[in-house]
Short mmCIF file of C-alpha atoms in Angstrom, two decimals:
data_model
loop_
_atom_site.label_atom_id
_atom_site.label_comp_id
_atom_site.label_asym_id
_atom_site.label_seq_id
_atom_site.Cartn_x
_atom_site.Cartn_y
_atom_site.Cartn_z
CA UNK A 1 34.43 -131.58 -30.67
CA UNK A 2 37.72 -130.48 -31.84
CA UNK A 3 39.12 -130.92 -28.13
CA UNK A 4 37.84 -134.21 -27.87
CA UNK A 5 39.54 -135.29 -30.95
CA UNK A 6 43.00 -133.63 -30.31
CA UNK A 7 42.62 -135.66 -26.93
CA UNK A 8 42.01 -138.90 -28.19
CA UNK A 9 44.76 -138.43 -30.55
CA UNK A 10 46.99 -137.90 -28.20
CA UNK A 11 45.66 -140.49 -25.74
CA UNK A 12 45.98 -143.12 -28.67
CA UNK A 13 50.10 -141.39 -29.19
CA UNK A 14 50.55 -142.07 -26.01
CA UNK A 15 49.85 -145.95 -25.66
CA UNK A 16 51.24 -146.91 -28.48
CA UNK A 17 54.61 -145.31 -27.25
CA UNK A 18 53.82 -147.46 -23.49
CA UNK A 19 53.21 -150.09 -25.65
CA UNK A 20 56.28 -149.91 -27.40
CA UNK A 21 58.45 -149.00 -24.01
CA UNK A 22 56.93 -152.04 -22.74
CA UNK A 23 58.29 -154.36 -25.46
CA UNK A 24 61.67 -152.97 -25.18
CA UNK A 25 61.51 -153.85 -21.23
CA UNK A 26 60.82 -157.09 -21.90
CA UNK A 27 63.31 -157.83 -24.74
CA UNK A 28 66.07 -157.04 -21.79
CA UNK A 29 64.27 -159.95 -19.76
CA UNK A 30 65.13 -162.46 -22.16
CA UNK A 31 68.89 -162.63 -21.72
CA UNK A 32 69.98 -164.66 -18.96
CA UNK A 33 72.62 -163.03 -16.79
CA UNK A 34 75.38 -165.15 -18.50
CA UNK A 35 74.57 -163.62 -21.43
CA UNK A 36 74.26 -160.12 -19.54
CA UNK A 37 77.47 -160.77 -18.79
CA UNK A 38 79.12 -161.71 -21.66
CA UNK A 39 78.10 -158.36 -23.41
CA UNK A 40 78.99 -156.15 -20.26
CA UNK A 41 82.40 -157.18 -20.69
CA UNK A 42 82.74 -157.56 -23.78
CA UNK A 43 81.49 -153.30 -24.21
CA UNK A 44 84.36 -153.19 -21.11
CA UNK A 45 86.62 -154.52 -23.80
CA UNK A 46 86.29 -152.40 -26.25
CA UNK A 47 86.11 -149.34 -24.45
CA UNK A 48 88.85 -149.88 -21.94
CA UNK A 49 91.55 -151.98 -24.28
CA UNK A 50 91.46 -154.99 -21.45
CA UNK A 51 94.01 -157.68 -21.15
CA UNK A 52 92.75 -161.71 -21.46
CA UNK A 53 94.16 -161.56 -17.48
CA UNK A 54 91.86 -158.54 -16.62
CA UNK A 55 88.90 -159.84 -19.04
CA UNK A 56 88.81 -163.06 -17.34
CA UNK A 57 88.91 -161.32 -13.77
CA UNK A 58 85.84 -159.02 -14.79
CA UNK A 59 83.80 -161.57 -16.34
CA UNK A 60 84.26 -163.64 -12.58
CA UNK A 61 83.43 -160.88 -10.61
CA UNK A 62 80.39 -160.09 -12.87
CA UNK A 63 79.11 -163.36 -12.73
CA UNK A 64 79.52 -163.31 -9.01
CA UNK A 65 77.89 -160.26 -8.26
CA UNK A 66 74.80 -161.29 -11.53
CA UNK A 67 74.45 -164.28 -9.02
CA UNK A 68 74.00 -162.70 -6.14
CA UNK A 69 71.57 -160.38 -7.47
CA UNK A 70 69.55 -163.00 -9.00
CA UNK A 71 69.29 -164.81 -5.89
CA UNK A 72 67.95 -161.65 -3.73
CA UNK A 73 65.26 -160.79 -6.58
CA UNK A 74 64.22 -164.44 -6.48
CA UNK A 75 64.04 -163.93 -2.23
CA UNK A 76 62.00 -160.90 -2.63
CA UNK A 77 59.83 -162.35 -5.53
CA UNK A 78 58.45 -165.15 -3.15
CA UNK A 79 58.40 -162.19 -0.19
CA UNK A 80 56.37 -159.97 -2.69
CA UNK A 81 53.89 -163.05 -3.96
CA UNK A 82 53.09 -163.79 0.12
CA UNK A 83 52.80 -159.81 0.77
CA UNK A 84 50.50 -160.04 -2.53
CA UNK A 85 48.39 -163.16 -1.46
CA UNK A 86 47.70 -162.14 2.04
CA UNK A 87 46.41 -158.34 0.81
CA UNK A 88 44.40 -160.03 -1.80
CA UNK A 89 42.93 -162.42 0.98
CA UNK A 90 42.18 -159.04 3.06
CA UNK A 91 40.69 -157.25 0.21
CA UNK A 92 38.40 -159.84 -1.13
CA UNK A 93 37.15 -160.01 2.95
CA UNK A 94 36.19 -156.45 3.08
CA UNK A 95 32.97 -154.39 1.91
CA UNK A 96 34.82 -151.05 1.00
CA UNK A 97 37.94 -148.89 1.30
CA UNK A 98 37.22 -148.11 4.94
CA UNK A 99 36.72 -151.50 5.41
CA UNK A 100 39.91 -152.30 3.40
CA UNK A 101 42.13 -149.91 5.53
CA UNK A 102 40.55 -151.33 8.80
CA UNK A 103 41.33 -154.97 8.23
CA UNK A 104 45.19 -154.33 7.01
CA UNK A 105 45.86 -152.08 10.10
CA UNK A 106 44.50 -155.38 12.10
CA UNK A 107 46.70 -157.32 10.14
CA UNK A 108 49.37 -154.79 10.88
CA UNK A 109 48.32 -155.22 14.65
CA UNK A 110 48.78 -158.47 14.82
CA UNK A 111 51.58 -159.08 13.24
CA UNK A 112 50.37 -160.91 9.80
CA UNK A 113 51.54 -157.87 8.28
CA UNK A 114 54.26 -155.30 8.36
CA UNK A 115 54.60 -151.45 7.26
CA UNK A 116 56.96 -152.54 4.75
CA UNK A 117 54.59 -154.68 3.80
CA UNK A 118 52.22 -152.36 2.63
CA UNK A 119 55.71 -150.37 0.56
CA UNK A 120 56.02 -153.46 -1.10
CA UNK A 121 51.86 -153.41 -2.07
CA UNK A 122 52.10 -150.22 -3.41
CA UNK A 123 55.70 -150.15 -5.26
CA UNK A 124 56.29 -146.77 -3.36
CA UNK A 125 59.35 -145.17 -1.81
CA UNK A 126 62.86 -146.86 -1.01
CA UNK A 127 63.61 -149.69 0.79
CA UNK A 128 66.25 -149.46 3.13
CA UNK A 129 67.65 -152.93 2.84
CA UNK A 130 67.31 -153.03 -0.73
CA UNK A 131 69.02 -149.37 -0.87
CA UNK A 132 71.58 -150.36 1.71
CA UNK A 133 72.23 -153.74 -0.75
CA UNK A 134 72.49 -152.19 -3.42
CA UNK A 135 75.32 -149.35 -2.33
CA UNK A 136 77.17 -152.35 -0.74
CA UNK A 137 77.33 -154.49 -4.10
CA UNK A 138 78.52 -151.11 -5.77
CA UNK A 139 80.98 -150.06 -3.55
CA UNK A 140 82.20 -153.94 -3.34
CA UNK A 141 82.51 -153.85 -7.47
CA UNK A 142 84.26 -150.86 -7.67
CA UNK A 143 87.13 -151.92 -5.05
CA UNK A 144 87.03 -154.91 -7.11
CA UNK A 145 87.57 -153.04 -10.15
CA UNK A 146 90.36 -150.89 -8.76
CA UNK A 147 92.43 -154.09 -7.86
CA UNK A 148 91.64 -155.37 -11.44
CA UNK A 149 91.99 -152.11 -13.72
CA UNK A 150 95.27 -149.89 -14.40
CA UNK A 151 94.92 -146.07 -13.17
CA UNK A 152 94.13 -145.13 -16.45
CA UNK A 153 91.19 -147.77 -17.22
CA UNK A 154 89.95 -146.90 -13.82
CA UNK A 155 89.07 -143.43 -14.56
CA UNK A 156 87.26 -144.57 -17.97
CA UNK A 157 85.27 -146.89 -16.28
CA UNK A 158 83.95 -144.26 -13.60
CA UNK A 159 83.23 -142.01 -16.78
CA UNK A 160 81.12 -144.62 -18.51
CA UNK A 161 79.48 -145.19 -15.37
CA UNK A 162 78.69 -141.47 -14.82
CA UNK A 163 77.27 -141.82 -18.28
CA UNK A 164 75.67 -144.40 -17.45
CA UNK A 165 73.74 -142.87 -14.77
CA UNK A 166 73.23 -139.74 -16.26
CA UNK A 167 71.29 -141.57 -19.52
CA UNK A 168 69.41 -144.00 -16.78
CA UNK A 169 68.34 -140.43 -14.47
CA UNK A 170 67.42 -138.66 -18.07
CA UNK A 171 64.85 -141.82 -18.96
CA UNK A 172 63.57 -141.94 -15.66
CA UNK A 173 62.45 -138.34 -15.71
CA UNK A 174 60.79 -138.79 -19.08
CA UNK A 175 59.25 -141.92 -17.98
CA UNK A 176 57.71 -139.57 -14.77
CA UNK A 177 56.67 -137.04 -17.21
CA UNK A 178 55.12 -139.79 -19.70
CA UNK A 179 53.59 -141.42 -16.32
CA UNK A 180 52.10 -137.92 -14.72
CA UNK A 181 50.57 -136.58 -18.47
CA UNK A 182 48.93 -140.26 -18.69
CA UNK A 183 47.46 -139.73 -15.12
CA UNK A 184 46.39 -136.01 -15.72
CA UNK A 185 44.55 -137.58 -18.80
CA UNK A 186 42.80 -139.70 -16.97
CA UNK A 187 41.81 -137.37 -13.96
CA UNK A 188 40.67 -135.20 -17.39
CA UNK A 189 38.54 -138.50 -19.04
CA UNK A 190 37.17 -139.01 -15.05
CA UNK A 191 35.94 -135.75 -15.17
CA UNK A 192 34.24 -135.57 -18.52
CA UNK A 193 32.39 -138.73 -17.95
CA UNK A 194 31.09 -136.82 -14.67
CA UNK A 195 30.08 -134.26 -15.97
CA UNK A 196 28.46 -136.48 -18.81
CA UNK A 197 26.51 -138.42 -16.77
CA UNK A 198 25.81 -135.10 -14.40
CA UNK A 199 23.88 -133.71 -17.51
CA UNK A 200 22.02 -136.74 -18.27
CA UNK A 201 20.54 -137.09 -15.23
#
């Protein structure tokens, strides 16, 4: 009894702090990327001591590149919603899993559907021309920068953006940890209800 009480305790600890995560990740999703912007540069500002010449430069090239990025998640937002509709379509057709598996290699087959597809589906792994985008856009902002900042300001910049990355890795492994203790608890809650129903029978 205890157990099952220090479980649901924690179970309820737990969704209230996805709950709250959630909330956060969508307060981000209300600026626009002119506003994004604005504040990027504006932290640049104060951190690097930037000129009105080399402000004005940055805010350009980080509307330019905020632009380009919106347009390629728009792209792959229609991509994803056809990927989307066409497994839904193939799912709703079949009797089971096997069945399920069957019809999308078909689909694969003949061409309605790629392998990439299916990445897409399933949120899992990299994809290589997102990757490959992504790397070019960085290595495109930082010659940018280079032409833009002094030696000095340079340097800072790559050490906020080392920071930057390190704090971004550090919440992605506690949002792996959060994400692998909420699956474990529900392999655990599976189980008990198994065993439940085993002894009822």
């Amino acid at each position: 009894m205890k157990k099952v009480a220090l479980l649901l305790a924690f179970i309820f600890t737990v969704s209230a702090g996805f709950s709250q995560q959630r909330k956060r990740m969508h307060k981000a999703d209300n600026l626009t990327p002119q506003q994004r912007t604005t504040l990027n540069v504006k932290r640049l500002v104060v951190a690097l001591d930037l000129t009105k010449e080399q402000t004005n430069k940055i805010e350009r090239l980080y509307t330019k590149m905020a632009n380009k990025r919106m347009q390629h998640m728009q792209k792959n937002r229609k991509k994803n919603a056809v990927v989307k509709e066409k497994m839904l379509k193939i799912k709703k057709a079949s009797k089971d899993r096997a069945d399920f598996k069957k019809r999308v290699e078909i689909a694969i087959k003949n061409g309605e559907l790629k392998k990439e597809d299916l990445q897409i589906a399933r949120r899992r792994g990299v994809n290589f021309d997102t990757a490959n985008r992504a790397l070019d856009n960085r290595i495109e902002l930082q010659s940018q920068m280079k032409k833009i900042l002094t030696a000095e300001q340079y340097k800072k910049f790559k050490n906020l953006k080392k920071r930057r990355l390190a704090k971004t890795k550090k919440r992605k492994m506690a949002m792996k940890k959060r994400t692998e203790m909420k699956r474990k608890i529900e392999k655990k809650r599976h189980h008990a209800k198994k065993r439940r129903l085993e002894r009822n029978r």
